[in-house]
């Protein structure tokens, strides 16, 4: 049965139990429930293209690539990134719905999510100690940017509109033709 509001107090356990009973997905942002927007065909195609490229690249490693249905714990929030790469065995718990040790997170920007993905999610994700790269890919135009953790802190690349996107933490480069395959 769907519940309009999650039970109080809103703990991780009560949020997860409530959210799993809902027809639509929700994120928990600093204790507030937020509806999770659905994607367009372009958004879904890009996520699939990048998932395929990362899966092929990481096939002989201990890393796993996940999309859409697993949340990442960011401290006070639980978010659904478009793609997550983890190589931490603590994330390989059967039936888990929350990843706590992401290595790389990829978000595909849409009109309704771009400001959040480039603002509050950037801040939240970069606060996760295990995260080494945050990649933003626009679904409305050919545009990508990356944030990479270094010993000196986070370094943002200049946005790219062609070529390939390099993810140093994975020793990987994905060309724009692959990212935007079948996207006008």
Coordinates of N, CA, C and O in Angstrom, one line a residue:
X1 N 0.8 -1.2 0.0 CA 0.0 0.0 0.0 C 0.9 1.2 0.0 O 1.8 1.3 0.8
X2 N 0.6 2.2 -0.8 CA 1.3 3.4 -0.9 C 1.0 4.3 0.3 O -0.2 4.5 0.7
X3 N 2.0 4.9 0.8 CA 1.8 5.9 1.9 C 2.2 7.3 1.4 O 3.2 7.4 0.7
X4 N 1.4 8.3 1.7 CA 1.7 9.6 1.2 C 2.9 10.2 1.9 O 3.7 10.8 1.2
X5 N 3.2 9.9 3.1 CA 4.3 10.4 3.9 C 5.1 9.2 4.5 O 4.4 8.3 5.0
X6 N 6.4 9.3 4.6 CA 7.1 8.2 5.3 C 6.9 8.4 6.8 O 6.6 9.5 7.3
X7 N 7.1 7.3 7.5 CA 6.9 7.4 9.0 C 8.0 8.2 9.6 O 9.1 8.4 9.1
X8 N 7.7 8.8 10.8 CA 8.6 9.6 11.5 C 9.1 8.8 12.7 O 8.3 8.0 13.3
X9 N 10.3 8.9 13.2 CA 11.4 9.7 12.6 C 11.9 9.1 11.3 O 11.8 7.9 11.1
X10 N 12.4 10.0 10.4 CA 12.9 9.5 9.2 C 14.3 9.1 9.3 O 15.3 9.8 9.3
X11 N 14.5 7.8 9.5 CA 15.8 7.2 9.6 C 16.1 6.5 8.2 O 15.2 6.4 7.4
X12 N 17.3 6.0 8.0 CA 17.6 5.3 6.8 C 16.7 4.1 6.6 O 16.1 3.9 5.5
X13 N 16.4 3.4 7.7 CA 15.6 2.2 7.6 C 14.1 2.6 7.2 O 13.5 2.0 6.4
X14 N 13.6 3.6 7.9 CA 12.2 4.0 7.6 C 12.1 4.6 6.2 O 11.1 4.3 5.5
X15 N 13.1 5.4 5.8 CA 13.0 5.9 4.4 C 13.1 4.8 3.4 O 12.3 4.7 2.4
X16 N 14.0 3.8 3.5 CA 14.1 2.7 2.6 C 12.9 1.9 2.5 O 12.4 1.5 1.5
X17 N 12.3 1.6 3.7 CA 11.0 0.8 3.7 C 9.9 1.5 3.0 O 9.2 1.0 2.2
X18 N 9.8 2.8 3.3 CA 8.7 3.6 2.7 C 9.0 3.7 1.2 O 8.1 3.5 0.4
X19 N 10.2 4.1 0.8 CA 10.5 4.3 -0.6 C 10.3 3.0 -1.5 O 9.9 3.1 -2.6
X20 N 10.6 1.9 -0.9 CA 10.5 0.6 -1.7 C 9.0 0.3 -1.9 O 8.7 -0.5 -2.8
X21 N 8.1 0.8 -1.2 CA 6.7 0.6 -1.4 C 6.0 1.6 -2.3 O 4.8 1.5 -2.6
X22 N 6.8 2.5 -2.8 CA 6.2 3.6 -3.7 C 6.3 3.2 -5.1 O 7.2 2.4 -5.5
X23 N 5.4 3.7 -5.9 CA 5.4 3.4 -7.4 C 6.5 4.2 -8.0 O 7.2 3.7 -9.0
X24 N 6.7 5.4 -7.6 CA 7.8 6.3 -8.2 C 8.9 6.3 -7.2 O 8.8 6.0 -6.0
X25 N 10.1 6.7 -7.7 CA 11.3 6.8 -6.9 C 11.4 8.2 -6.2 O 10.9 9.2 -6.7
X26 N 12.1 8.2 -5.1 CA 12.3 9.4 -4.3 C 13.7 9.4 -3.8 O 14.2 8.3 -3.5
X27 N 14.2 10.6 -3.6 CA 15.5 10.7 -2.9 C 15.2 11.3 -1.5 O 14.2 12.0 -1.3
X28 N 16.1 11.1 -0.6 CA 16.0 11.7 0.7 C 17.2 12.7 0.8 O 18.3 12.3 0.8
X29 N 16.8 14.0 0.8 CA 17.8 15.0 0.7 C 17.8 15.8 2.1 O 16.9 16.5 2.4
X30 N 18.8 15.5 2.9 CA 18.9 16.1 4.2 C 17.7 16.0 5.0 O 17.2 16.9 5.6
X31 N 17.0 14.8 5.0 CA 15.8 14.5 5.7 C 14.5 14.9 5.1 O 13.5 14.7 5.6
X32 N 14.6 15.4 3.8 CA 13.4 15.8 3.1 C 13.2 14.9 1.9 O 14.2 14.6 1.2
X33 N 12.0 14.4 1.7 CA 11.7 13.5 0.6 C 11.5 14.3 -0.6 O 10.7 15.3 -0.6
X34 N 12.2 13.9 -1.7 CA 12.1 14.7 -3.0 C 11.7 13.7 -4.1 O 12.4 12.6 -4.2
X35 N 10.7 14.0 -4.9 CA 10.4 13.1 -6.0 C 11.5 13.0 -7.0 O 12.2 14.0 -7.2
X36 N 11.7 11.9 -7.6 CA 12.8 11.7 -8.5 C 12.2 11.7 -9.9 O 11.3 11.0 -10.3
X37 N 12.7 12.7 -10.7 CA 12.2 12.9 -12.1 C 12.6 11.7 -13.0 O 13.7 11.2 -12.9
X38 N 11.7 11.4 -13.9 CA 12.0 10.4 -14.9 C 12.9 11.0 -16.1 O 13.0 12.2 -16.2
X39 N 13.5 10.2 -16.9 CA 14.3 10.7 -18.0 C 13.7 10.6 -19.3 O 12.7 10.0 -19.5
X40 N 14.3 11.3 -20.3 CA 13.9 11.3 -21.7 C 14.6 10.1 -22.4 O 15.5 9.5 -21.9
X41 N 14.2 9.9 -23.6 CA 14.8 8.9 -24.4 C 16.3 9.2 -24.7 O 17.1 8.3 -24.6
X42 N 16.6 10.5 -24.8 CA 18.0 10.9 -25.0 C 18.8 10.6 -23.7 O 19.9 10.0 -23.8
X43 N 18.3 10.9 -22.6 CA 18.9 10.7 -21.3 C 19.2 9.2 -21.1 O 20.3 8.8 -20.8
X44 N 18.1 8.4 -21.3 CA 18.3 6.9 -21.2 C 19.3 6.3 -22.1 O 20.0 5.4 -21.8
X45 N 19.3 6.8 -23.4 CA 20.2 6.3 -24.4 C 21.7 6.6 -24.0 O 22.5 5.7 -24.1
X46 N 21.9 7.8 -23.5 CA 23.3 8.2 -23.1 C 23.7 7.3 -21.9 O 24.8 6.8 -21.9
X47 N 22.8 7.2 -20.9 CA 23.1 6.3 -19.8 C 23.5 4.9 -20.2 O 24.5 4.3 -19.8
X48 N 22.7 4.4 -21.1 CA 23.0 3.0 -21.7 C 24.3 3.0 -22.4 O 25.1 2.0 -22.3
X49 N 24.6 4.0 -23.2 CA 25.9 4.0 -24.0 C 27.1 4.1 -23.0 O 28.1 3.4 -23.2
X50 N 27.0 4.9 -22.0 CA 28.1 5.0 -21.1 C 28.2 3.8 -20.2 O 29.4 3.3 -20.0
X51 N 27.1 3.2 -19.8 CA 27.1 2.0 -19.0 C 27.8 0.9 -19.8 O 28.7 0.2 -19.3
X52 N 27.5 0.8 -21.1 CA 28.1 -0.3 -22.0 C 29.6 0.0 -22.1 O 30.4 -1.0 -22.0
X53 N 30.0 1.2 -22.3 CA 31.4 1.5 -22.5 C 32.2 1.2 -21.2 O 33.3 0.7 -21.2
X54 N 31.7 1.6 -20.1 CA 32.3 1.4 -18.8 C 32.4 -0.1 -18.5 O 33.4 -0.6 -18.0
X55 N 31.3 -0.8 -18.7 CA 31.3 -2.2 -18.4 C 32.3 -3.0 -19.3 O 33.0 -3.8 -18.7
X56 N 32.4 -2.6 -20.6 CA 33.5 -3.3 -21.4 C 34.9 -2.9 -20.9 O 35.7 -3.8 -20.8
X57 N 35.1 -1.7 -20.5 CA 36.4 -1.2 -20.1 C 36.8 -1.9 -18.8 O 38.0 -2.2 -18.5
X58 N 35.8 -2.1 -17.9 CA 36.1 -2.7 -16.5 C 35.9 -4.2 -16.4 O 36.0 -4.7 -15.3
X59 N 35.7 -4.9 -17.5 CA 35.3 -6.3 -17.5 C 36.3 -7.2 -16.8 O 36.0 -8.2 -16.2
X60 N 37.6 -6.8 -16.8 CA 38.6 -7.7 -16.2 C 39.1 -7.1 -14.9 O 40.3 -7.4 -14.5
X61 N 38.3 -6.3 -14.2 CA 38.7 -5.7 -13.0 C 37.7 -6.1 -11.9 O 36.7 -6.8 -12.2
X62 N 37.9 -5.7 -10.7 CA 37.0 -5.9 -9.6 C 35.9 -4.9 -9.5 O 35.1 -4.9 -8.6
X63 N 35.9 -3.9 -10.4 CA 34.9 -2.8 -10.3 C 33.6 -3.2 -10.9 O 33.6 -4.1 -11.8
X64 N 32.5 -2.7 -10.4 CA 31.2 -2.9 -11.0 C 30.5 -1.6 -11.3 O 30.8 -0.6 -10.7
X65 N 29.7 -1.6 -12.4 CA 29.0 -0.4 -12.8 C 27.5 -0.7 -12.6 O 27.0 -1.7 -13.0
X66 N 26.8 0.3 -12.0 CA 25.4 0.2 -11.7 C 24.7 1.4 -12.2 O 25.3 2.5 -12.3
X67 N 23.4 1.3 -12.5 CA 22.7 2.4 -13.0 C 21.3 2.5 -12.4 O 20.7 1.5 -12.0
X68 N 20.7 3.7 -12.3 CA 19.4 4.0 -12.0 C 18.9 3.6 -10.6 O 18.4 4.4 -9.9
X69 N 18.9 2.3 -10.3 CA 18.1 1.8 -9.1 C 18.9 1.7 -7.8 O 18.3 1.2 -6.8
X70 N 20.1 2.0 -7.8 CA 20.8 2.0 -6.5 C 21.2 3.4 -6.1 O 21.6 4.3 -6.9
X71 N 21.0 3.7 -4.8 CA 21.2 5.0 -4.2 C 22.7 5.0 -3.7 O 23.3 4.0 -3.4
X72 N 23.2 6.3 -3.6 CA 24.5 6.5 -3.0 C 24.2 7.3 -1.7 O 23.5 8.3 -1.8
X73 N 24.8 6.9 -0.6 CA 24.7 7.7 0.6 C 25.8 8.8 0.6 O 26.9 8.5 0.3
X74 N 25.3 10.0 0.8 CA 26.2 11.2 0.7 C 26.4 11.9 2.1 O 26.6 13.1 2.1
X75 N 26.2 11.2 3.1 CA 26.2 11.8 4.4 C 24.7 11.9 4.9 O 24.2 11.0 5.4
X76 N 24.1 13.1 4.7 CA 22.7 13.3 5.2 C 21.7 12.9 4.1 O 20.5 13.0 4.4
X77 N 22.1 12.6 2.9 CA 21.2 12.3 1.8 C 21.4 11.0 1.2 O 22.5 10.3 1.3
X78 N 20.4 10.5 0.5 CA 20.4 9.3 -0.3 C 20.0 9.7 -1.7 O 18.8 10.1 -1.9
X79 N 20.9 9.5 -2.7 CA 20.7 10.0 -4.1 C 20.7 8.9 -5.1 O 21.4 7.9 -4.8
X80 N 19.9 9.0 -6.1 CA 20.0 8.1 -7.3 C 20.8 8.6 -8.4 O 20.3 9.4 -9.2
X81 N 22.1 8.3 -8.5 CA 22.9 8.8 -9.6 C 22.5 8.0 -10.9 O 22.0 6.9 -10.7
X82 N 22.8 8.5 -12.0 CA 22.6 7.8 -13.2 C 23.5 6.6 -13.4 O 23.0 5.5 -13.7
X83 N 24.7 6.7 -13.0 CA 25.7 5.6 -13.1 C 26.7 5.7 -11.9 O 27.1 6.8 -11.5
X84 N 27.0 4.6 -11.3 CA 28.0 4.5 -10.2 C 29.0 3.4 -10.5 O 28.5 2.3 -10.9
X85 N 30.2 3.7 -10.3 CA 31.3 2.6 -10.4 C 31.8 2.5 -9.0 O 32.1 3.5 -8.3
X86 N 31.9 1.3 -8.5 CA 32.5 1.0 -7.2 C 33.4 -0.2 -7.4 O 33.1 -1.1 -8.2
X87 N 34.5 -0.2 -6.6 CA 35.3 -1.4 -6.6 C 35.6 -1.8 -5.1 O 36.5 -2.6 -4.8
X88 N 34.7 -1.3 -4.2 CA 34.9 -1.6 -2.8 C 34.0 -2.8 -2.5 O 32.8 -2.8 -2.7
X89 N 34.6 -3.9 -1.9 CA 33.8 -5.1 -1.5 C 32.7 -4.8 -0.5 O 31.8 -5.5 -0.5
X90 N 32.8 -3.7 0.2 CA 31.8 -3.3 1.2 C 30.5 -2.9 0.5 O 29.4 -3.0 1.1
X91 N 30.6 -2.6 -0.8 CA 29.4 -2.3 -1.6 C 28.7 -3.5 -2.2 O 27.7 -3.4 -2.8
X92 N 29.4 -4.7 -2.1 CA 28.9 -5.9 -2.8 C 28.1 -6.7 -1.8 O 28.1 -8.0 -1.9
X93 N 27.2 -6.1 -1.0 CA 26.4 -6.8 -0.1 C 25.1 -7.2 -0.8 O 24.5 -6.4 -1.5
X94 N 24.7 -8.5 -0.7 CA 23.5 -8.9 -1.4 C 22.3 -8.1 -0.9 O 22.1 -7.7 0.2
X95 N 21.4 -7.8 -1.9 CA 20.2 -7.1 -1.7 C 20.3 -5.6 -1.2 O 19.4 -5.0 -0.8
X96 N 21.6 -5.1 -1.3 CA 21.7 -3.7 -0.9 C 21.1 -2.8 -1.9 O 21.0 -3.1 -3.1
X97 N 20.6 -1.7 -1.4 CA 20.0 -0.6 -2.2 C 20.8 0.7 -2.1 O 20.5 1.6 -2.8
X98 N 21.8 0.7 -1.2 CA 22.6 1.9 -1.0 C 24.1 1.5 -1.2 O 24.6 0.6 -0.5
X99 N 24.8 2.3 -2.0 CA 26.2 2.2 -2.2 C 26.8 3.3 -1.3 O 26.4 4.4 -1.3
X100 N 27.9 2.9 -0.6 CA 28.5 3.8 0.3 C 29.9 4.2 -0.1 O 30.5 5.1 0.5
X101 N 30.5 3.5 -1.0 CA 31.9 3.7 -1.4 C 32.1 3.8 -2.9 O 32.8 3.1 -3.5
X102 N 31.4 4.8 -3.5 CA 31.5 5.0 -5.0 C 32.9 5.5 -5.3 O 33.5 6.2 -4.6
X103 N 33.4 5.0 -6.5 CA 34.6 5.4 -7.0 C 34.4 6.5 -8.1 O 35.1 7.6 -8.1
X104 N 33.4 6.3 -8.9 CA 33.0 7.3 -10.0 C 31.5 7.4 -10.0 O 30.8 6.4 -9.9
X105 N 31.0 8.6 -10.2 CA 29.6 8.9 -10.4 C 29.4 9.6 -11.7 O 30.2 10.6 -11.9
X106 N 28.4 9.2 -12.5 CA 28.1 9.9 -13.7 C 26.7 10.4 -13.6 O 25.8 9.6 -13.3
X107 N 26.4 11.6 -13.9 CA 25.1 12.2 -14.0 C 24.9 12.7 -15.4 O 25.7 13.4 -16.0
X108 N 23.7 12.4 -16.0 CA 23.3 12.9 -17.3 C 22.4 14.0 -17.1 O 21.3 13.8 -16.4
X109 N 22.7 15.2 -17.5 CA 22.0 16.4 -17.3 C 20.8 16.5 -18.2 O 20.8 16.2 -19.3
X110 N 19.7 16.9 -17.6 CA 18.5 17.3 -18.4 C 18.0 18.7 -17.9 O 18.6 19.2 -16.9
X111 N 17.0 19.2 -18.5 CA 16.6 20.5 -18.2 C 16.1 20.6 -16.7 O 16.4 21.6 -16.0
X112 N 15.5 19.6 -16.2 CA 15.0 19.6 -14.9 C 16.0 19.2 -13.8 O 15.8 19.5 -12.6
X113 N 17.1 18.7 -14.2 CA 18.1 18.2 -13.2 C 19.5 18.9 -13.2 O 20.3 18.8 -12.3
X114 N 19.7 19.7 -14.3 CA 21.1 20.3 -14.5 C 21.5 21.1 -13.3 O 22.7 21.0 -12.9
X115 N 20.7 22.0 -12.8 CA 21.1 22.9 -11.7 C 21.4 22.1 -10.5 O 22.4 22.4 -9.8
X116 N 20.7 21.1 -10.2 CA 20.9 20.3 -9.0 C 22.2 19.4 -9.2 O 23.0 19.3 -8.3
X117 N 22.3 18.8 -10.3 CA 23.5 18.0 -10.6 C 24.8 18.8 -10.6 O 25.8 18.3 -10.1
X118 N 24.7 20.0 -11.0 CA 25.9 20.9 -11.0 C 26.1 21.7 -9.7 O 27.1 22.3 -9.6
X119 N 25.1 21.6 -8.9 CA 25.2 22.4 -7.6 C 25.2 21.5 -6.4 O 26.3 21.0 -6.0
X120 N 24.0 21.3 -5.8 CA 24.0 20.5 -4.5 C 24.5 19.1 -4.6 O 25.2 18.6 -3.7
X121 N 24.2 18.4 -5.8 CA 24.7 17.0 -5.9 C 26.3 17.0 -6.0 O 26.9 16.2 -5.5
X122 N 26.8 18.0 -6.7 CA 28.2 18.1 -6.9 C 28.9 18.3 -5.5 O 29.8 17.5 -5.1
X123 N 28.3 19.1 -4.6 CA 28.8 19.3 -3.3 C 28.7 18.1 -2.5 O 29.6 17.7 -1.8
X124 N 27.5 17.4 -2.5 CA 27.3 16.2 -1.8 C 28.2 15.1 -2.2 O 28.9 14.4 -1.4
X125 N 28.3 14.8 -3.5 CA 29.1 13.7 -4.0 C 30.6 13.9 -3.7 O 31.3 13.0 -3.3
X126 N 31.0 15.1 -3.8 CA 32.5 15.4 -3.6 C 32.8 15.3 -2.1 O 34.0 15.2 -1.8
X127 N 31.8 15.2 -1.2 CA 32.1 15.0 0.2 C 32.3 13.6 0.5 O 32.7 13.3 1.7
X128 N 32.0 12.7 -0.4 CA 32.1 11.2 -0.1 C 33.6 10.9 -0.3 O 34.2 11.0 -1.3
X129 N 34.2 10.4 0.8 CA 35.7 10.2 0.8 C 36.2 9.2 -0.3 O 37.3 9.4 -0.8
X130 N 35.4 8.2 -0.7 CA 35.9 7.2 -1.7 C 35.8 7.8 -3.1 O 36.5 7.2 -4.0
X131 N 35.0 8.8 -3.4 CA 34.7 9.3 -4.7 C 36.0 9.9 -5.3 O 36.6 10.8 -4.7
X132 N 36.3 9.4 -6.5 CA 37.5 10.0 -7.2 C 37.2 10.8 -8.4 O 38.0 11.6 -8.9
X133 N 36.0 10.6 -9.0 CA 35.6 11.4 -10.2 C 34.1 11.5 -10.2 O 33.3 10.6 -9.9
X134 N 33.6 12.7 -10.7 CA 32.2 13.0 -10.9 C 32.1 13.5 -12.3 O 32.8 14.5 -12.7
X135 N 31.4 12.9 -13.2 CA 31.3 13.2 -14.6 C 29.9 13.7 -14.9 O 28.9 13.0 -14.6
X136 N 29.8 14.8 -15.6 CA 28.5 15.4 -16.0 C 28.4 15.3 -17.6 O 29.4 15.7 -18.2
X137 N 27.3 14.8 -18.1 CA 27.1 14.7 -19.5 C 25.8 15.3 -19.8 O 24.8 14.9 -19.2
X138 N 25.7 16.2 -20.7 CA 24.4 16.9 -21.0 C 23.6 16.0 -22.1 O 24.2 15.6 -23.0
X139 N 22.4 15.9 -21.8 CA 21.5 15.1 -22.8 C 20.9 16.0 -23.8 O 20.4 15.5 -24.8
X140 N 21.0 17.4 -23.7 CA 20.4 18.3 -24.6 C 21.4 18.8 -25.7 O 21.0 19.3 -26.7
X141 N 22.7 18.6 -25.5 CA 23.7 19.1 -26.4 C 24.9 18.3 -26.1 O 25.1 17.7 -25.0
X142 N 25.9 18.3 -27.0 CA 27.1 17.5 -26.8 C 28.0 18.4 -25.9 O 28.6 19.4 -26.3
X143 N 28.1 17.9 -24.6 CA 28.8 18.7 -23.6 C 29.1 17.8 -22.4 O 28.2 17.1 -22.0
X144 N 30.3 17.7 -22.0 CA 30.7 16.9 -20.8 C 31.7 17.7 -20.0 O 32.5 18.5 -20.5
X145 N 31.7 17.5 -18.7 CA 32.7 18.0 -17.8 C 33.0 17.0 -16.7 O 32.1 16.2 -16.4
X146 N 34.2 17.0 -16.2 CA 34.5 16.1 -15.1 C 35.1 16.9 -13.9 O 35.7 17.9 -14.1
X147 N 35.0 16.3 -12.8 CA 35.6 16.7 -11.6 C 36.4 15.5 -11.1 O 35.9 14.4 -10.9
X148 N 37.7 15.8 -10.8 CA 38.6 14.7 -10.4 C 39.2 15.1 -9.1 O 39.7 16.2 -8.9
X149 N 39.3 14.1 -8.1 CA 39.9 14.3 -6.8 C 41.4 14.1 -7.0 O 41.9 13.2 -7.6
X150 N 42.2 15.1 -6.5 CA 43.7 15.0 -6.5 C 44.1 15.2 -5.1 O 43.3 15.5 -4.2
X151 N 45.4 15.1 -4.9 CA 46.0 15.3 -3.6 C 45.7 16.7 -3.1 O 45.6 17.0 -1.9
X152 N 45.6 17.6 -4.1 CA 45.4 19.1 -3.7 C 43.9 19.4 -3.6 O 43.6 20.6 -3.3
X153 N 43.0 18.5 -3.9 CA 41.6 18.7 -3.8 C 40.9 18.4 -5.2 O 41.5 17.7 -6.0
X154 N 39.7 18.9 -5.4 CA 39.0 18.6 -6.6 C 39.4 19.6 -7.7 O 39.5 20.8 -7.5
X155 N 39.6 19.0 -8.9 CA 40.0 19.8 -10.1 C 38.9 19.6 -11.1 O 38.5 18.4 -11.5
X156 N 38.3 20.7 -11.6 CA 37.3 20.6 -12.7 C 38.0 20.8 -14.0 O 38.9 21.6 -14.2
X157 N 37.6 20.0 -15.0 CA 38.1 20.1 -16.4 C 37.2 21.2 -17.0 O 36.1 21.4 -16.6
X158 N 37.8 21.8 -18.0 CA 37.0 22.7 -18.9 C 35.9 21.8 -19.6 O 36.2 20.7 -20.0
X159 N 34.7 22.3 -19.7 CA 33.7 21.5 -20.5 C 34.2 21.2 -21.9 O 34.9 22.0 -22.5
X160 N 33.9 20.0 -22.3 CA 34.3 19.6 -23.7 C 33.0 19.4 -24.5 O 31.9 19.1 -24.0
X161 N 33.2 19.6 -25.8 CA 32.0 19.5 -26.8 C 32.4 18.5 -27.9 O 31.6 18.2 -28.8
X162 N 33.6 17.9 -27.8 CA 34.0 16.9 -28.8 C 35.2 16.1 -28.2 O 35.7 16.4 -27.2
X163 N 35.6 15.1 -29.0 CA 36.8 14.3 -28.6 C 36.4 13.2 -27.7 O 35.4 12.4 -28.0
X164 N 37.0 13.1 -26.5 CA 36.7 12.0 -25.6 C 36.8 12.5 -24.2 O 37.5 13.5 -23.9
X165 N 36.0 11.9 -23.3 CA 36.0 12.2 -21.9 C 36.9 11.2 -21.2 O 36.7 10.0 -21.3
X166 N 37.9 11.8 -20.5 CA 38.8 10.9 -19.8 C 38.4 10.9 -18.3 O 38.2 11.9 -17.7
X167 N 38.4 9.6 -17.8 CA 38.2 9.4 -16.4 C 39.4 8.8 -15.8 O 39.6 7.5 -15.9
X168 N 40.3 9.6 -15.2 CA 41.6 9.1 -14.8 C 41.5 8.0 -13.7 O 42.3 7.1 -13.8
X169 N 40.5 8.1 -12.9 CA 40.4 7.1 -11.8 C 40.1 5.7 -12.4 O 40.4 4.7 -11.7
X170 N 39.6 5.6 -13.6 CA 39.4 4.3 -14.2 C 40.3 4.0 -15.4 O 40.2 3.0 -16.1
X171 N 41.3 5.0 -15.6 CA 42.2 4.9 -16.8 C 41.4 4.6 -18.0 O 41.6 3.7 -18.8
X172 N 40.4 5.5 -18.2 CA 39.4 5.2 -19.3 C 39.1 6.5 -20.0 O 39.1 7.6 -19.4
X173 N 38.9 6.4 -21.3 CA 38.4 7.5 -22.1 C 37.3 7.0 -23.0 O 37.3 6.0 -23.6
X174 N 36.2 7.8 -23.0 CA 35.0 7.4 -23.8 C 34.8 8.5 -24.8 O 34.6 9.7 -24.4
X175 N 34.8 8.2 -26.1 CA 34.6 9.2 -27.1 C 33.2 9.7 -27.2 O 32.3 9.0 -26.9
X176 N 33.0 10.9 -27.7 CA 31.7 11.5 -27.8 C 30.8 10.7 -28.8 O 29.6 10.6 -28.6
X177 N 31.4 10.0 -29.8 CA 30.6 9.2 -30.7 C 29.9 8.1 -30.0 O 28.8 7.7 -30.2
X178 N 30.6 7.5 -29.0 CA 30.1 6.4 -28.2 C 29.0 7.0 -27.2 O 27.9 6.4 -27.1
X179 N 29.3 8.1 -26.5 CA 28.4 8.7 -25.6 C 27.1 9.0 -26.2 O 26.0 8.8 -25.7
X180 N 27.2 9.7 -27.4 CA 26.0 10.2 -28.0 C 25.5 9.4 -29.2 O 24.7 9.8 -30.0
X181 N 25.9 8.1 -29.2 CA 25.4 7.2 -30.3 C 23.9 7.1 -30.2 O 23.3 6.9 -29.1
X182 N 23.2 7.3 -31.3 CA 21.7 7.3 -31.5 C 21.0 8.4 -30.7 O 19.8 8.3 -30.4
X183 N 21.7 9.5 -30.5 CA 21.1 10.7 -29.9 C 21.3 11.8 -30.9 O 22.4 12.1 -31.3
X184 N 20.2 12.5 -31.3 CA 20.3 13.6 -32.3 C 20.9 14.8 -31.6 O 20.6 15.1 -30.5

